Short mmCIF file of C-alpha atoms and ligand atoms in Angstrom, two decimals:
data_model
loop_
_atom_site.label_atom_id
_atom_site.label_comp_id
_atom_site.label_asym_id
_atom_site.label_seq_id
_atom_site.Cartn_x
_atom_site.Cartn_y
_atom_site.Cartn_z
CA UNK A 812 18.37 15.84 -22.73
CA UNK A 813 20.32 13.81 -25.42
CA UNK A 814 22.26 15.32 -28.06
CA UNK A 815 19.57 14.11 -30.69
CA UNK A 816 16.88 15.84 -28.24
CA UNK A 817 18.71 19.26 -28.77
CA UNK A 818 19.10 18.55 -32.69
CA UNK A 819 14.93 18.21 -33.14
CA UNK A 820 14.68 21.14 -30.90
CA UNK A 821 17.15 23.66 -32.30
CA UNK A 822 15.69 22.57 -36.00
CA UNK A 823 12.50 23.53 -35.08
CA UNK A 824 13.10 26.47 -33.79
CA UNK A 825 15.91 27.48 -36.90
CA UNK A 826 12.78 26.91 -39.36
CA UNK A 827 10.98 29.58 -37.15
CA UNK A 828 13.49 31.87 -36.59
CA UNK A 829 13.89 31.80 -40.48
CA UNK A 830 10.87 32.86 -41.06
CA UNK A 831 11.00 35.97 -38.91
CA UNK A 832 14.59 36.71 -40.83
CA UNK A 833 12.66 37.00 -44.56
CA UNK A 834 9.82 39.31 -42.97
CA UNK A 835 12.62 41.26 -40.99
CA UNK A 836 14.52 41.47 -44.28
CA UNK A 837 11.40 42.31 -46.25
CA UNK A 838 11.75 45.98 -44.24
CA UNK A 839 15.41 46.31 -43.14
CA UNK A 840 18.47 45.46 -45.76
CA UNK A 841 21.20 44.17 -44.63
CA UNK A 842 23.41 47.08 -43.84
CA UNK A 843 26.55 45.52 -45.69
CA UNK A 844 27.76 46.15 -49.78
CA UNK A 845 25.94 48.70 -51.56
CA UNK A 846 23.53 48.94 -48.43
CA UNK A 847 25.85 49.79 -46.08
CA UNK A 848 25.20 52.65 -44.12
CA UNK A 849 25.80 54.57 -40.81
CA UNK A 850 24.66 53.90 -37.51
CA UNK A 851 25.44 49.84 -37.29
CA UNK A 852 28.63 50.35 -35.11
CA UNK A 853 32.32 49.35 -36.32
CA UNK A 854 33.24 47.37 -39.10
CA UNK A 855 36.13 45.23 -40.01
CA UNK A 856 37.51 44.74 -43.92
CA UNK A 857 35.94 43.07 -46.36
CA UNK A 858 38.07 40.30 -46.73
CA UNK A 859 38.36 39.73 -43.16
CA UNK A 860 34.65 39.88 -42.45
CA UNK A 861 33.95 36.98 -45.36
CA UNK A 862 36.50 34.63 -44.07
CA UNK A 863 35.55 35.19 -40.54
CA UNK A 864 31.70 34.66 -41.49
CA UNK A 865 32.13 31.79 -43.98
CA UNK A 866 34.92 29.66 -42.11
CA UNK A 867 32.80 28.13 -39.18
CA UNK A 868 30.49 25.82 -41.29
CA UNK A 869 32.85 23.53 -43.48
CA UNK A 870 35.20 23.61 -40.30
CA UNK A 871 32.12 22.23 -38.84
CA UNK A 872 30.91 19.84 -41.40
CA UNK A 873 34.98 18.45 -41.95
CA UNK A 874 35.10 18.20 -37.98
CA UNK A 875 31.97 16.39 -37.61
CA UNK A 876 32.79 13.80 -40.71
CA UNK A 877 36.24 13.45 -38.74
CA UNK A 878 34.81 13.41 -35.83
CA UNK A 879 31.99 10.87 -35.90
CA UNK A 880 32.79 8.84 -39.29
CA UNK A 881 30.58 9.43 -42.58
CA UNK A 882 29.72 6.73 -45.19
CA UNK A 883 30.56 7.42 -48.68
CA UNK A 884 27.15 9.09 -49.30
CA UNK A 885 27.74 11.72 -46.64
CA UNK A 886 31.14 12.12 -47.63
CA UNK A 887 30.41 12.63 -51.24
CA UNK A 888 27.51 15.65 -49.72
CA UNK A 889 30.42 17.31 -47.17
CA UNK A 890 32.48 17.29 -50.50
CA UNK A 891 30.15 19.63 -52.10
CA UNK A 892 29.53 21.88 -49.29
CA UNK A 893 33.62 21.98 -48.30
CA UNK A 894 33.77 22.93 -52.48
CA UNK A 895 31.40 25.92 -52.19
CA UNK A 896 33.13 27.13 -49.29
CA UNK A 897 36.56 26.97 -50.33
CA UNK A 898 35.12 29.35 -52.93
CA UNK A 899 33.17 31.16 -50.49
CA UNK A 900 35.68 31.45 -47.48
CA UNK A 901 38.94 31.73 -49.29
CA UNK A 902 38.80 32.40 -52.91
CA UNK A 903 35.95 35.00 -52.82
CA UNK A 904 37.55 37.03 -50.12
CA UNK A 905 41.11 36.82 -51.33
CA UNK A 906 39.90 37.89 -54.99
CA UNK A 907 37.85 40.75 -53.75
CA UNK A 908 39.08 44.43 -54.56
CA UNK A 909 41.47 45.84 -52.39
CA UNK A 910 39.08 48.59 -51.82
CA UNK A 911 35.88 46.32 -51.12
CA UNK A 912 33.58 48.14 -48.42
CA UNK A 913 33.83 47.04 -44.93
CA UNK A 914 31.43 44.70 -43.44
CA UNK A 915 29.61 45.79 -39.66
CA UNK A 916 31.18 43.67 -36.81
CA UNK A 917 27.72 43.21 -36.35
CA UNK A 918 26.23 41.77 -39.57
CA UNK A 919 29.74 39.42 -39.22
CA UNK A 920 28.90 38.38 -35.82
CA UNK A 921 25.09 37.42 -37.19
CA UNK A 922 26.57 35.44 -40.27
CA UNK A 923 29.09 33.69 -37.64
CA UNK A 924 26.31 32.43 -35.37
CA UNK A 925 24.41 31.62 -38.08
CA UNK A 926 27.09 29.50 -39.98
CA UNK A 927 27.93 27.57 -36.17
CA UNK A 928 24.60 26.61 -35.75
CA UNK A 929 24.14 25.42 -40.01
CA UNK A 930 27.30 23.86 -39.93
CA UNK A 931 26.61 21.78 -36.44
CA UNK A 932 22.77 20.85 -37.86
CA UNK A 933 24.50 19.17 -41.08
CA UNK A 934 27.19 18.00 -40.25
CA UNK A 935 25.33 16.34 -37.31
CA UNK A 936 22.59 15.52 -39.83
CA UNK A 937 25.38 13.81 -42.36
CA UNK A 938 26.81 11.66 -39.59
CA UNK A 939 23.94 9.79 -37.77
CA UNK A 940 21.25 11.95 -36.45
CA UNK A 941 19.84 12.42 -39.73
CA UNK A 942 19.71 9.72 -42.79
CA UNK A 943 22.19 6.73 -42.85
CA UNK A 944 23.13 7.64 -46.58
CA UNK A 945 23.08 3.81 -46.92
CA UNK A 946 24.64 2.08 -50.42
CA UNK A 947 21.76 2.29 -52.51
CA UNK A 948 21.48 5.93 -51.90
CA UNK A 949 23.27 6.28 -54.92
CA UNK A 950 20.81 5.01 -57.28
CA UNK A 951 17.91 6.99 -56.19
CA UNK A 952 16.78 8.95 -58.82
CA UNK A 953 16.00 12.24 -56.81
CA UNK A 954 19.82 12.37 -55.40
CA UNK A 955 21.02 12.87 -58.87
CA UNK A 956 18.42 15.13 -59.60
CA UNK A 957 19.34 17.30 -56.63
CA UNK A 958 23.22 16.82 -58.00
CA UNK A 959 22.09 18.07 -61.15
CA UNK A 960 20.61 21.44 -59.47
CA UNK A 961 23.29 21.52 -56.93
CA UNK A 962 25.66 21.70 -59.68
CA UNK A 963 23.81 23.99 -62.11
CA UNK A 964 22.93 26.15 -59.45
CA UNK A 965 26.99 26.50 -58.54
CA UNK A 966 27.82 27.04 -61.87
CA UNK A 967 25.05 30.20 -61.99
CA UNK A 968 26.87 31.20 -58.85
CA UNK A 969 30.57 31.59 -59.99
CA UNK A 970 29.28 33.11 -63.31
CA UNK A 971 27.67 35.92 -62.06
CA UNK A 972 29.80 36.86 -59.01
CA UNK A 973 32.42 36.44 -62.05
CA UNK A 974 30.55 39.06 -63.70
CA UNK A 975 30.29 41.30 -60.22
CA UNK A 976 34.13 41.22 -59.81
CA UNK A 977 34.83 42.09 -63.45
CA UNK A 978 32.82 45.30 -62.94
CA UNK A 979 34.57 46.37 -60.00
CA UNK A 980 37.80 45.68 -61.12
CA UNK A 981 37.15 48.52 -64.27
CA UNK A 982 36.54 50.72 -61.69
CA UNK A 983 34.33 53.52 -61.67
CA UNK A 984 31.61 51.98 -59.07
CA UNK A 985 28.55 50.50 -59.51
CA UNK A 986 27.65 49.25 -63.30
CA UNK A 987 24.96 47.42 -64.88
CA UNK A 988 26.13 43.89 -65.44
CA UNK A 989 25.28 42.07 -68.18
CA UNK A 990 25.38 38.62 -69.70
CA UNK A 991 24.77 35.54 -68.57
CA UNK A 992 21.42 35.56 -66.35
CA UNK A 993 21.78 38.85 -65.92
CA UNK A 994 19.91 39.07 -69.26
CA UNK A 995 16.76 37.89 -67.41
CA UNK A 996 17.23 38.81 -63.46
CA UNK A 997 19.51 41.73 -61.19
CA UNK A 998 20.83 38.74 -59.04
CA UNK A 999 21.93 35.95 -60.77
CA UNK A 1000 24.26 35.07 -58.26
CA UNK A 1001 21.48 34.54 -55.15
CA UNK A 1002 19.14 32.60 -57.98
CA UNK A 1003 22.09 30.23 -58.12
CA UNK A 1004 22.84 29.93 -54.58
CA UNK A 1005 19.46 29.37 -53.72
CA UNK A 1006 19.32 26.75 -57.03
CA UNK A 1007 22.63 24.75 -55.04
CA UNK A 1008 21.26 24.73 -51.76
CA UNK A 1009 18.05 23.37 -53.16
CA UNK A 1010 19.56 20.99 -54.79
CA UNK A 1011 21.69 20.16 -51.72
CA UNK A 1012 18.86 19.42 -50.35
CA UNK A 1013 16.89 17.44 -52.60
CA UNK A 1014 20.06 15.31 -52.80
CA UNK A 1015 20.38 15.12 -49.23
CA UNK A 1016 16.76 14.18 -48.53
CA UNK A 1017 16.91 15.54 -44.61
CA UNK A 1018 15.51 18.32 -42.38
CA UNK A 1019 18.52 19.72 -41.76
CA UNK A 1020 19.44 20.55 -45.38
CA UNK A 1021 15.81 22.10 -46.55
CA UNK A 1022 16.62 24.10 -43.64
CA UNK A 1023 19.68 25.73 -45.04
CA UNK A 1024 17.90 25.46 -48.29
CA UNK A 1025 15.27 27.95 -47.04
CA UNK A 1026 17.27 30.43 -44.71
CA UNK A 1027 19.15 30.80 -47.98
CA UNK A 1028 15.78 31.87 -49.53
CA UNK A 1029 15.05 33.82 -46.28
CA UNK A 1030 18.27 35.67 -46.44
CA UNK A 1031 18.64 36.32 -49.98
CA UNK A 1032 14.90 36.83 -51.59
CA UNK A 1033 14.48 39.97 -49.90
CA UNK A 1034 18.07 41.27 -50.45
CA UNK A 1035 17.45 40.92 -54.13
CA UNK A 1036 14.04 42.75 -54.17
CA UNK A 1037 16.50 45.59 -52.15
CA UNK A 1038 19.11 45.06 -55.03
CA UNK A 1039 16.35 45.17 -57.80
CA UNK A 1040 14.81 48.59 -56.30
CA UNK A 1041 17.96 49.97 -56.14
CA UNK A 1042 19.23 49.08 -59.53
CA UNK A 1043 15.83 50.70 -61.06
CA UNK A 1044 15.82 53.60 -58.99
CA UNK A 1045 19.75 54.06 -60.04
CA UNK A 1046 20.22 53.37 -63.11
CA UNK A 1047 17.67 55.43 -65.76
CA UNK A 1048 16.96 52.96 -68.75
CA UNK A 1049 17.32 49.61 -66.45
CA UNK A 1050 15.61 46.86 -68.47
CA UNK A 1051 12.73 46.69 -67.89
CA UNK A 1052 11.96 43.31 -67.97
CA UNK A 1053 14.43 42.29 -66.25
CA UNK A 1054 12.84 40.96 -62.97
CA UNK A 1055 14.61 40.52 -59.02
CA UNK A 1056 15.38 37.02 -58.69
CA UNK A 1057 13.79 34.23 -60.86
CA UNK A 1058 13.55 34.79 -64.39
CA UNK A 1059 10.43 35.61 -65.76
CA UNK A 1060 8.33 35.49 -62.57
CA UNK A 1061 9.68 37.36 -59.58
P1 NDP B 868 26.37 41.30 -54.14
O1 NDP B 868 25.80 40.91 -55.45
O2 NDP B 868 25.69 42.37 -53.38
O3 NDP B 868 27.90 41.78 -54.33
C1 NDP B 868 28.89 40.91 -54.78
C2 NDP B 868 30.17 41.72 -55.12
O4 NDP B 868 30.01 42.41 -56.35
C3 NDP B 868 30.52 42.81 -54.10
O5 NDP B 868 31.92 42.98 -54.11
C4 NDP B 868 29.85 44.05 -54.68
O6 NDP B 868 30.44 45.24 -54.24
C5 NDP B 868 30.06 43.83 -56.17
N1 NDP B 868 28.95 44.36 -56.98
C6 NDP B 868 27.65 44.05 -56.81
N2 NDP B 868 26.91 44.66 -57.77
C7 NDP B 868 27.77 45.37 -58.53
C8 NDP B 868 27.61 46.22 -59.67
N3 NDP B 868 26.41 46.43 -60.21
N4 NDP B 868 28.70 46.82 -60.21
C9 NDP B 868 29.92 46.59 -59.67
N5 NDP B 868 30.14 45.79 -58.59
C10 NDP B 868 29.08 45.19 -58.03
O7 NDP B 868 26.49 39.96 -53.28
P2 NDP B 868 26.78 39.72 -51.71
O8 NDP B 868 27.98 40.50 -51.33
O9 NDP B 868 25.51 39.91 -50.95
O10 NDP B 868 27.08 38.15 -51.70
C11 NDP B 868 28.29 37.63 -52.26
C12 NDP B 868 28.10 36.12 -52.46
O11 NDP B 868 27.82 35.49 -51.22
C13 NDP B 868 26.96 35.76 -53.42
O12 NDP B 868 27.36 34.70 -54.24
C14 NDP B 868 25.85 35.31 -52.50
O13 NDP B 868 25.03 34.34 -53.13
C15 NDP B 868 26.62 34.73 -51.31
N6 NDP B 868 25.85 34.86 -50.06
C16 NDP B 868 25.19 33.76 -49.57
C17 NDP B 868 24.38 33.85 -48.47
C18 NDP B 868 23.59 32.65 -47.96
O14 NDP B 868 22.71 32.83 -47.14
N7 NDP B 868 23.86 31.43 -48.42
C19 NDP B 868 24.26 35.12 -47.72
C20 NDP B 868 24.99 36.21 -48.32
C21 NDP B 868 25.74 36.06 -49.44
P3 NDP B 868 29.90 45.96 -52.87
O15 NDP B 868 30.14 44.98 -51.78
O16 NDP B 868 30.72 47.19 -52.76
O17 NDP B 868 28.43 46.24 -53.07
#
C-alpha cells in the first residue's frame, strides 16, 4: 500500500471517527477544567498536559515542510498553524495559573493521538499528497477569504481566553466573563477557534484541512453546550440571551 493509499484511507476513516466524537461528547464532557471529575485515573499538571497535547502537530507540520519541501503557498498555511500553536503549546500553558487543575493522563493521551494523526494528514496534505498550492493560488479570491476568517477567528480566540485568564488571575474561582463576545455567547473562545480552522480551511481548499475544521466543531460544539448548562445552572441571573456558541442562533 503506498503512502498516499494510507492518507485516503486514514482521512476517511478520521471524518467517521469524528462524527462518533460529537455524539460521544453530546453525553459525556470531557472530564478536564471545570468538568473534571473522579474516576478518569491519574493526571499530570496543567501546564504539562497542554504542552504535551499541543506539541506533536506543528512539530509535525515544521517536520513535514522540512522534510519534503513546501512551495510558498504551503509555507505561508504551516505559518499560520506553527502561529496558533506557539500560542497554544507554549504561551497558553506557560501563562496559565500556577494553580490551574490537572489534566487526566488520559484525556492527554487522546489529545496526543489526535494531534499525531492531524498534524501527519496536513502536513502531508501541504507537501504533495494534497493540492500543489501552485503560484496563482494567491489570487484566488476564496484563499483570502479563508485568511480573512482564519485571522478574525484568531483574534476572537486570544480575546476571550484573554478574558478567561484575567478572571482567574483575581482569584476567587469561577466568574462570569464579560466583554467582548461574551456579550452574545458563554464560549467565545471555541466560536473563534472553530471561525480559524474554518477559515484554514477555506484557504487551504483540501480534505485534510475541513477535516480538522470539523473535529474542531466535533470537539468543541458539545463542550460549549456543557459550558453553557453549567454557567446557567451556576450562576442565578446568567443572561439570558446569551446563547452556547454562535451568537444569536445556537
Ligand atoms: P475553557 O474555556 O474551558 O477554559 C480556559 C481557561 O479559562 C481555563 O484555565 C479555565 O479554568 C479558565 N476559565 C474558564 N471559564 C472561566 C470562568 N468563568 N472564570 C474563571 N476562569 C475560567 O477552555 P479549554 O480549557 O477547553 O480550552 C482552552 C483553549 O484551547 C481554547 O482556546 C480552546 O479553543 C482551545 N482548544 C481547542 C481544541 C481543538 O479541538 N482545536 C480542543 C480543546 C481546546 P479551568 O481549567 O480551571 O476550568
Amino acid at each position: 500500500m503506498s503512502e498516499r493509499d494510507v492518507f485516503r484511507l486514514l482521512l476517511g476513516a478520521w471524518f467517521v471517527l469524528s462524527a462518533i466524537v460529537f455524539v460521544v461528547l453530546r453525553f459525556i464532557a470531557a472530564p478536564y477544567g471545570r468538568h473534571a471529575r473522579p474516576g478518569w485515573g491519574p493526571t499530570l499538571p496543567a501546564r504539562l498536559g497542554w504542552m504535551l497535547m499541543e506539541a506533536p502537530s506543528p512539530l509535525l507540520i515544521l517536520g513535514c515542510l522540512l522534510r519534503f519541501g513546501g512551495t510558498p503557498g504551503a509555507w505561508a498555511l504551516g505559518s499560520l498553524w506553527l502561529v496558533h500553536y506557539a500560542n497554544r503549546a507554549a504561551l497558553q500553558p506557560l501563562r496559565a495559573p500556577a494553580g490551574a487543575r490537572p489534566i487526566p493522563v488520559l484525556v492527554c493521551a487522546m489529545a496526543v493521538g489526535f494531534n499525531l494523526v492531524n498534524g501527519w494528514l496536513n502536513g502531508r496534505s501541504l507537501t504533495g499528497l494534497g493540492p500543489a498550492y501552485a503560484p496563482a493560488w494567491w489570487t484566488t479570491p476564496t484563499v483570502w477569504l479563508g485568511l480573512l476568517l482564519w485571522a478574525a477567528g484568531w483574534g476572537v480566540n486570544l480575546h476571550a481566553d484573554a478574558v478567561l485568564r484575567r478572571l482567574r488571575l483575581q482569584g476567587g474561582g469561577y466568574r462570569v466573563p464579560e466583554g467582548g463576545l461574551y456579550r452574545f455567547v458563554s464560549c467565545p473562545n471555541y466560536f473563534g477557534e472553530i471561525l480559524e480552522w474554518v477559515g484554514f480551511a477555506v484557504a487551504a481548499g483540501s480534505p485534510a484541512a475541513w477535516s480538522f475544521a470539523v473535529w474542531t466543531f466535533a470537539n468543541l460544539a458539545p463542550r460549549a453546550v456543557t459550558h453553557h448548562r453549567w454557567y446557567v445552572a451556576t450562576f442565578p441571573g446568567y443572561p439570558a440571551g446569551r446563547r452556547a456558541l454562535v451568537p444569536w442562533l445556537w
